Coordinates of C-alpha atoms and ligand atoms in Angstrom, one line a residue:
M7 CA 22.8 -7.3 -9.5
K8 CA 20.2 -5.3 -11.3
S9 CA 16.9 -6.8 -12.5
S10 CA 16.6 -6.4 -16.2
V11 CA 13.0 -5.5 -15.9
T12 CA 13.1 -2.8 -13.4
G13 CA 16.7 -1.5 -13.3
V14 CA 16.8 -2.0 -9.6
D15 CA 19.2 -4.3 -7.6
S16 CA 17.2 -7.5 -7.1
Q17 CA 18.5 -7.9 -3.6
A18 CA 16.9 -4.5 -2.6
L19 CA 13.8 -4.8 -0.5
L20 CA 10.9 -2.3 -0.8
I21 CA 9.4 -1.7 2.6
T22 CA 6.1 0.2 2.5
V23 CA 4.7 1.4 5.7
A24 CA 0.9 1.7 6.2
P25 CA 0.9 3.6 9.5
T26 CA -2.8 4.3 10.2
G27 CA -5.5 2.6 8.2
A28 CA -9.2 3.4 8.6
E29 CA -10.3 0.7 11.0
T30 CA -8.6 1.4 14.3
A31 CA -10.0 4.0 16.7
K32 CA -7.4 6.5 18.3
A33 CA -9.1 5.9 21.6
D34 CA -8.3 2.2 21.4
C35 CA -4.8 2.8 20.3
P36 CA -3.3 6.2 21.3
Q37 CA 0.0 5.5 19.5
L38 CA -1.8 5.3 16.1
P39 CA -0.6 8.3 14.1
T40 CA -3.8 10.3 13.2
T41 CA -2.8 13.9 13.1
L42 CA -0.7 15.4 10.4
E43 CA 2.2 16.1 12.8
E44 CA 2.1 12.5 14.0
L45 CA 1.9 11.2 10.4
V46 CA 4.9 13.2 9.2
R47 CA 7.0 12.3 12.3
T48 CA 6.1 8.7 11.7
G49 CA 7.1 9.0 8.0
Q50 CA 10.4 10.5 9.0
E51 CA 11.1 7.7 11.6
C52 CA 10.1 5.0 9.2
E53 CA 12.2 6.4 6.4
A54 CA 15.2 6.5 8.7
A55 CA 14.5 2.9 9.7
G56 CA 14.3 1.7 6.0
A57 CA 10.9 2.4 4.6
A58 CA 10.7 3.8 1.1
M59 CA 7.0 4.3 0.6
I60 CA 4.1 5.3 2.8
H61 CA 0.5 4.1 2.3
V62 CA -1.7 6.9 3.7
H63 CA -5.1 7.0 5.2
I64 CA -6.0 10.3 7.0
R65 CA -8.2 11.3 9.9
D66 CA -10.2 14.4 10.7
A67 CA -9.8 16.6 13.7
D68 CA -11.8 14.0 15.8
H69 CA -9.4 11.2 14.6
R70 CA -12.1 9.7 12.4
P71 CA -11.3 8.5 8.8
T72 CA -11.8 11.1 6.2
L73 CA -11.2 11.7 2.5
D74 CA -11.4 15.5 2.8
L75 CA -9.6 16.8 -0.3
A76 CA -8.0 19.8 1.4
R77 CA -6.6 17.6 4.2
L78 CA -5.4 15.0 1.6
T79 CA -3.6 17.7 -0.4
D80 CA -2.0 19.2 2.8
T81 CA -0.9 15.7 3.8
V82 CA 0.8 15.0 0.4
Q83 CA 2.5 18.3 0.6
A84 CA 3.7 17.9 4.2
L85 CA 5.0 14.3 3.6
R86 CA 6.9 15.6 0.5
E87 CA 8.4 18.5 2.5
G88 CA 9.2 16.3 5.6
T89 CA 10.3 13.1 3.9
D90 CA 11.6 11.7 0.7
L91 CA 9.1 8.7 0.9
V92 CA 7.0 7.8 -2.2
V93 CA 3.6 9.1 -1.1
Q94 CA 0.7 6.7 -1.8
L95 CA -2.8 7.7 -0.9
S96 CA -5.4 5.1 -0.2
T97 CA -8.3 5.2 -2.5
G98 CA -9.9 2.4 -0.5
G99 CA -10.6 4.7 2.4
S100 CA -13.0 3.2 4.8
V101 CA -15.8 0.7 4.0
H102 CA -18.2 3.6 4.5
D103 CA -16.7 6.0 1.9
P104 CA -18.8 6.6 -1.2
L105 CA -17.1 5.7 -4.5
E106 CA -17.1 9.2 -5.9
H107 CA -15.2 10.5 -2.9
R108 CA -12.7 7.7 -3.5
L109 CA -12.2 8.8 -7.1
R110 CA -11.5 12.4 -5.9
V111 CA -8.5 11.3 -3.9
L112 CA -6.4 11.6 -7.1
D113 CA -7.1 15.3 -7.1
A114 CA -4.5 15.5 -4.2
Q115 CA -1.8 14.5 -6.7
P116 CA 0.0 11.8 -4.8
D117 CA 2.9 9.8 -6.4
S118 CA 0.9 6.6 -6.1
C119 CA -2.5 5.4 -5.2
S120 CA -3.9 2.1 -4.1
L121 CA -6.4 0.4 -6.4
T122 CA -8.2 -2.6 -5.2
M123 CA -9.2 -5.1 -7.9
G124 CA -12.6 -6.2 -6.7
T125 CA -15.2 -6.3 -4.0
T126 CA -14.3 -8.2 -0.9
N127 CA -16.1 -9.2 2.3
F128 CA -14.2 -7.2 5.0
G129 CA -14.9 -8.7 8.4
D130 CA -18.6 -8.0 9.0
D131 CA -18.6 -5.2 6.3
V132 CA -18.2 -5.1 2.5
F133 CA -15.3 -3.3 0.8
S134 CA -17.0 -2.3 -2.4
N135 CA -15.0 -2.2 -5.7
P136 CA -17.4 -2.8 -8.5
W137 CA -15.7 -3.4 -12.0
P138 CA -16.9 -0.1 -13.5
F139 CA -15.4 1.7 -10.5
V140 CA -12.1 -0.1 -10.9
C141 CA -12.0 0.7 -14.6
E142 CA -12.8 4.4 -14.0
L143 CA -10.2 4.7 -11.2
Y144 CA -7.6 3.0 -13.3
Q145 CA -8.2 5.3 -16.3
L146 CA -8.1 8.3 -14.1
S147 CA -4.8 7.2 -12.6
Q148 CA -3.4 7.0 -16.2
E149 CA -4.7 10.4 -17.1
R150 CA -3.5 12.1 -13.8
Q151 CA -0.1 10.3 -14.1
V152 CA -0.5 8.6 -10.7
V153 CA 1.2 5.2 -10.3
P154 CA -1.3 2.6 -9.0
E155 CA -0.5 -0.1 -6.6
F156 CA -2.9 -2.9 -7.3
E157 CA -4.3 -4.3 -4.0
L158 CA -5.2 -8.0 -4.4
F159 CA -7.3 -9.5 -1.6
D160 CA -8.1 -12.8 -3.4
L161 CA -7.3 -14.9 -6.4
G162 CA -10.3 -13.6 -8.4
Q163 CA -8.8 -10.2 -8.1
V164 CA -5.4 -11.4 -9.5
A165 CA -7.4 -12.6 -12.6
A166 CA -9.3 -9.2 -12.7
L167 CA -5.9 -7.5 -12.9
Q168 CA -5.1 -9.3 -16.1
R169 CA -8.5 -8.4 -17.5
L170 CA -7.8 -4.7 -16.6
L171 CA -4.4 -4.6 -18.2
D172 CA -5.6 -6.4 -21.3
R173 CA -8.4 -3.9 -21.7
Y174 CA -6.6 -0.6 -20.7
G175 CA -2.9 -1.3 -21.2
L176 CA -0.1 -0.5 -18.7
P177 CA -0.2 2.0 -15.8
Y178 CA 1.4 5.4 -16.0
G179 CA 5.2 4.8 -15.7
G180 CA 4.9 1.4 -17.5
R181 CA 5.5 -0.7 -14.4
V182 CA 3.0 -2.9 -12.7
H183 CA 3.3 -3.1 -8.9
C184 CA 0.9 -5.2 -6.8
D185 CA 0.4 -5.8 -3.1
L186 CA -1.2 -9.0 -1.8
V187 CA -3.3 -8.2 1.1
M188 CA -3.8 -11.5 3.0
G189 CA -5.6 -12.7 6.0
V190 CA -8.5 -10.2 5.8
P191 CA -11.6 -12.1 7.1
G192 CA -13.4 -12.5 3.8
G193 CA -10.3 -12.5 1.6
M194 CA -7.6 -15.1 0.8
P195 CA -6.0 -16.6 4.0
G196 CA -2.6 -15.4 5.1
T197 CA -0.7 -18.6 4.4
T198 CA 2.3 -19.6 2.4
D199 CA 0.1 -21.8 0.2
A200 CA -2.2 -19.0 -0.7
L201 CA 0.7 -16.6 -1.4
V202 CA 2.4 -19.2 -3.7
A203 CA -0.9 -19.6 -5.6
A204 CA -1.4 -15.8 -5.9
V205 CA 2.2 -15.2 -7.0
A206 CA 1.9 -18.0 -9.7
A207 CA -1.2 -16.5 -11.1
L208 CA 0.1 -12.8 -11.4
P209 CA 0.0 -11.5 -14.9
A210 CA 3.2 -11.5 -16.9
E211 CA 3.2 -7.7 -16.9
V212 CA 3.7 -7.5 -13.1
T213 CA 7.2 -6.1 -12.5
S214 CA 7.1 -6.2 -8.7
W215 CA 4.9 -7.2 -5.8
S216 CA 4.7 -7.0 -2.0
A217 CA 2.6 -8.7 0.5
T218 CA 1.1 -7.9 3.8
G219 CA -0.6 -10.2 6.3
I220 CA -3.3 -8.8 8.5
G221 CA -3.1 -9.5 12.2
R222 CA -1.6 -12.7 13.3
T223 CA -0.7 -13.6 9.6
T224 CA 1.8 -10.8 9.5
L225 CA 4.8 -13.0 10.1
P226 CA 3.9 -16.0 8.0
V227 CA 3.1 -13.7 5.1
G228 CA 6.2 -11.6 5.5
L229 CA 8.4 -14.7 5.6
A230 CA 6.7 -16.3 2.7
A231 CA 7.0 -13.1 0.6
L232 CA 10.8 -12.9 1.3
S233 CA 11.2 -16.5 0.4
K234 CA 9.5 -15.9 -3.0
G235 CA 11.5 -12.8 -3.7
G236 CA 8.7 -10.3 -3.0
H237 CA 8.6 -7.0 -1.1
L238 CA 7.0 -6.1 2.3
R239 CA 4.2 -3.9 3.5
V240 CA 4.0 -3.5 7.3
G241 CA 2.4 -1.0 9.6
M242 CA -0.4 -0.4 12.2
E243 CA -3.0 -0.4 9.5
D244 CA -2.4 -4.1 9.3
V245 CA -1.3 -5.3 12.7
L246 CA -1.5 -3.9 16.3
T247 CA 0.6 -6.5 18.2
I248 CA 4.3 -7.2 17.8
S249 CA 3.9 -10.6 19.4
R250 CA 1.1 -12.5 21.0
G251 CA -0.7 -10.0 23.4
V252 CA 2.0 -7.3 23.1
P253 CA 0.9 -4.1 21.6
V254 CA 2.9 -2.5 18.8
E255 CA 4.7 0.6 20.2
S256 CA 5.2 2.4 16.9
N257 CA 5.2 1.9 13.2
R258 CA 8.9 2.3 13.3
Q259 CA 9.1 -0.9 15.4
L260 CA 7.3 -2.8 12.6
V261 CA 9.6 -1.3 10.0
E262 CA 12.6 -2.2 12.0
R263 CA 11.3 -5.8 12.3
A264 CA 10.8 -5.9 8.5
V265 CA 14.4 -4.7 8.0
A266 CA 15.7 -7.5 10.3
M267 CA 13.7 -10.1 8.5
G268 CA 15.1 -8.8 5.1
D269 CA 18.5 -8.9 6.6
L270 CA 18.2 -12.6 7.4
A271 CA 17.1 -13.1 3.7
Q272 CA 20.1 -11.0 2.5
R273 CA 17.9 -8.3 1.3
R274 CA 18.8 -4.7 2.2
P275 CA 16.2 -1.9 2.4
M276 CA 15.6 -0.2 -0.9
T277 CA 16.3 3.6 -1.0
T278 CA 13.5 5.9 -1.9
A279 CA 15.3 6.7 -5.2
E280 CA 15.4 2.9 -6.0
A281 CA 11.7 2.7 -5.1
R282 CA 10.9 5.5 -7.6
T283 CA 12.7 3.6 -10.3
L284 CA 11.0 0.3 -9.4
L285 CA 7.6 1.9 -9.5
G286 CA 8.1 3.8 -12.8
L287 CA 8.2 7.2 -11.1
V288 CA 11.4 8.0 -12.8
L289 CA 13.2 6.5 -15.8
A290 CA 15.4 3.6 -14.9
E291 CA 19.1 3.7 -15.9
V292 CA 19.8 0.4 -17.7
Ligands
KMH3 N1 -9.7 0.3 4.7 C1 -10.1 -0.7 3.8 C2 -11.6 -0.8 3.7 C3 -6.7 0.6 0.5 O1 -6.2 1.4 1.3 O2 -6.8 0.9 -0.7 C4 -9.5 -0.6 2.4 C5 -8.1 -0.4 2.3 C6 -7.5 -0.6 1.0 O3 -7.4 -0.1 3.3
ZN4 ZN1 -5.2 1.0 3.1

């Protein structure tokens, strides 16, 4: 069955892999993909396992988070050459990245970019997304023809998304895809109740949404998302244990688990071509 809104089989499950993040040190987690080679290999393994999009944070030669434009550009190119995944660059970066460096990410010409809808406490830090910055980044994404994924860390950010769409119209591609990021200390909790409330409040313009639960909330959030018909984001950016006290071996392991969860819900992994249609990167056949 095809969804009338997106032109994509409504049973198809978009699995996004977020393999690296900006918070974990390579020294603490040697299996974290931090070099370009590791990232491309991870992308290939995760695509073969069922992922259709990759949410990318990059690291420098010392494995530290960076928004270096040349590295970002090389990364987009290498992932395009080595995989068919939709390449989404993080504009969130790390909590220490200046706003102007985060705007510059779009110069690397990814397919998609993350776009967080407001400032949130982030553990002991602050993940800063002032409203003028959100508006500037959104307008830049429209101008550069990059499809945003709206990252929603709390209910206030869901309301802010409505405000943004009312003021500036639809994103490039005409689709509105969101990701509920749940269980961050400082954001909405990673519970079924919170997910149901957030989904109920999504603007009518939203055409698809996924959810990810940080840390131990990964399973409850994933199961709740599937039961509400949403999509999944998984990866070592968000969780480092596969079960209590057992370290994740690889991002592929997390994607394989997401595929297994989807299978129970009778949802098959979406192809990369379907993901492009879902997100408005290509015109849907109707
Ligand atoms: N690393 C976090 C501070 C995003 O990628 O857009 C922000 C983050 C969100 O991961
Ligand atoms: Zn991220």
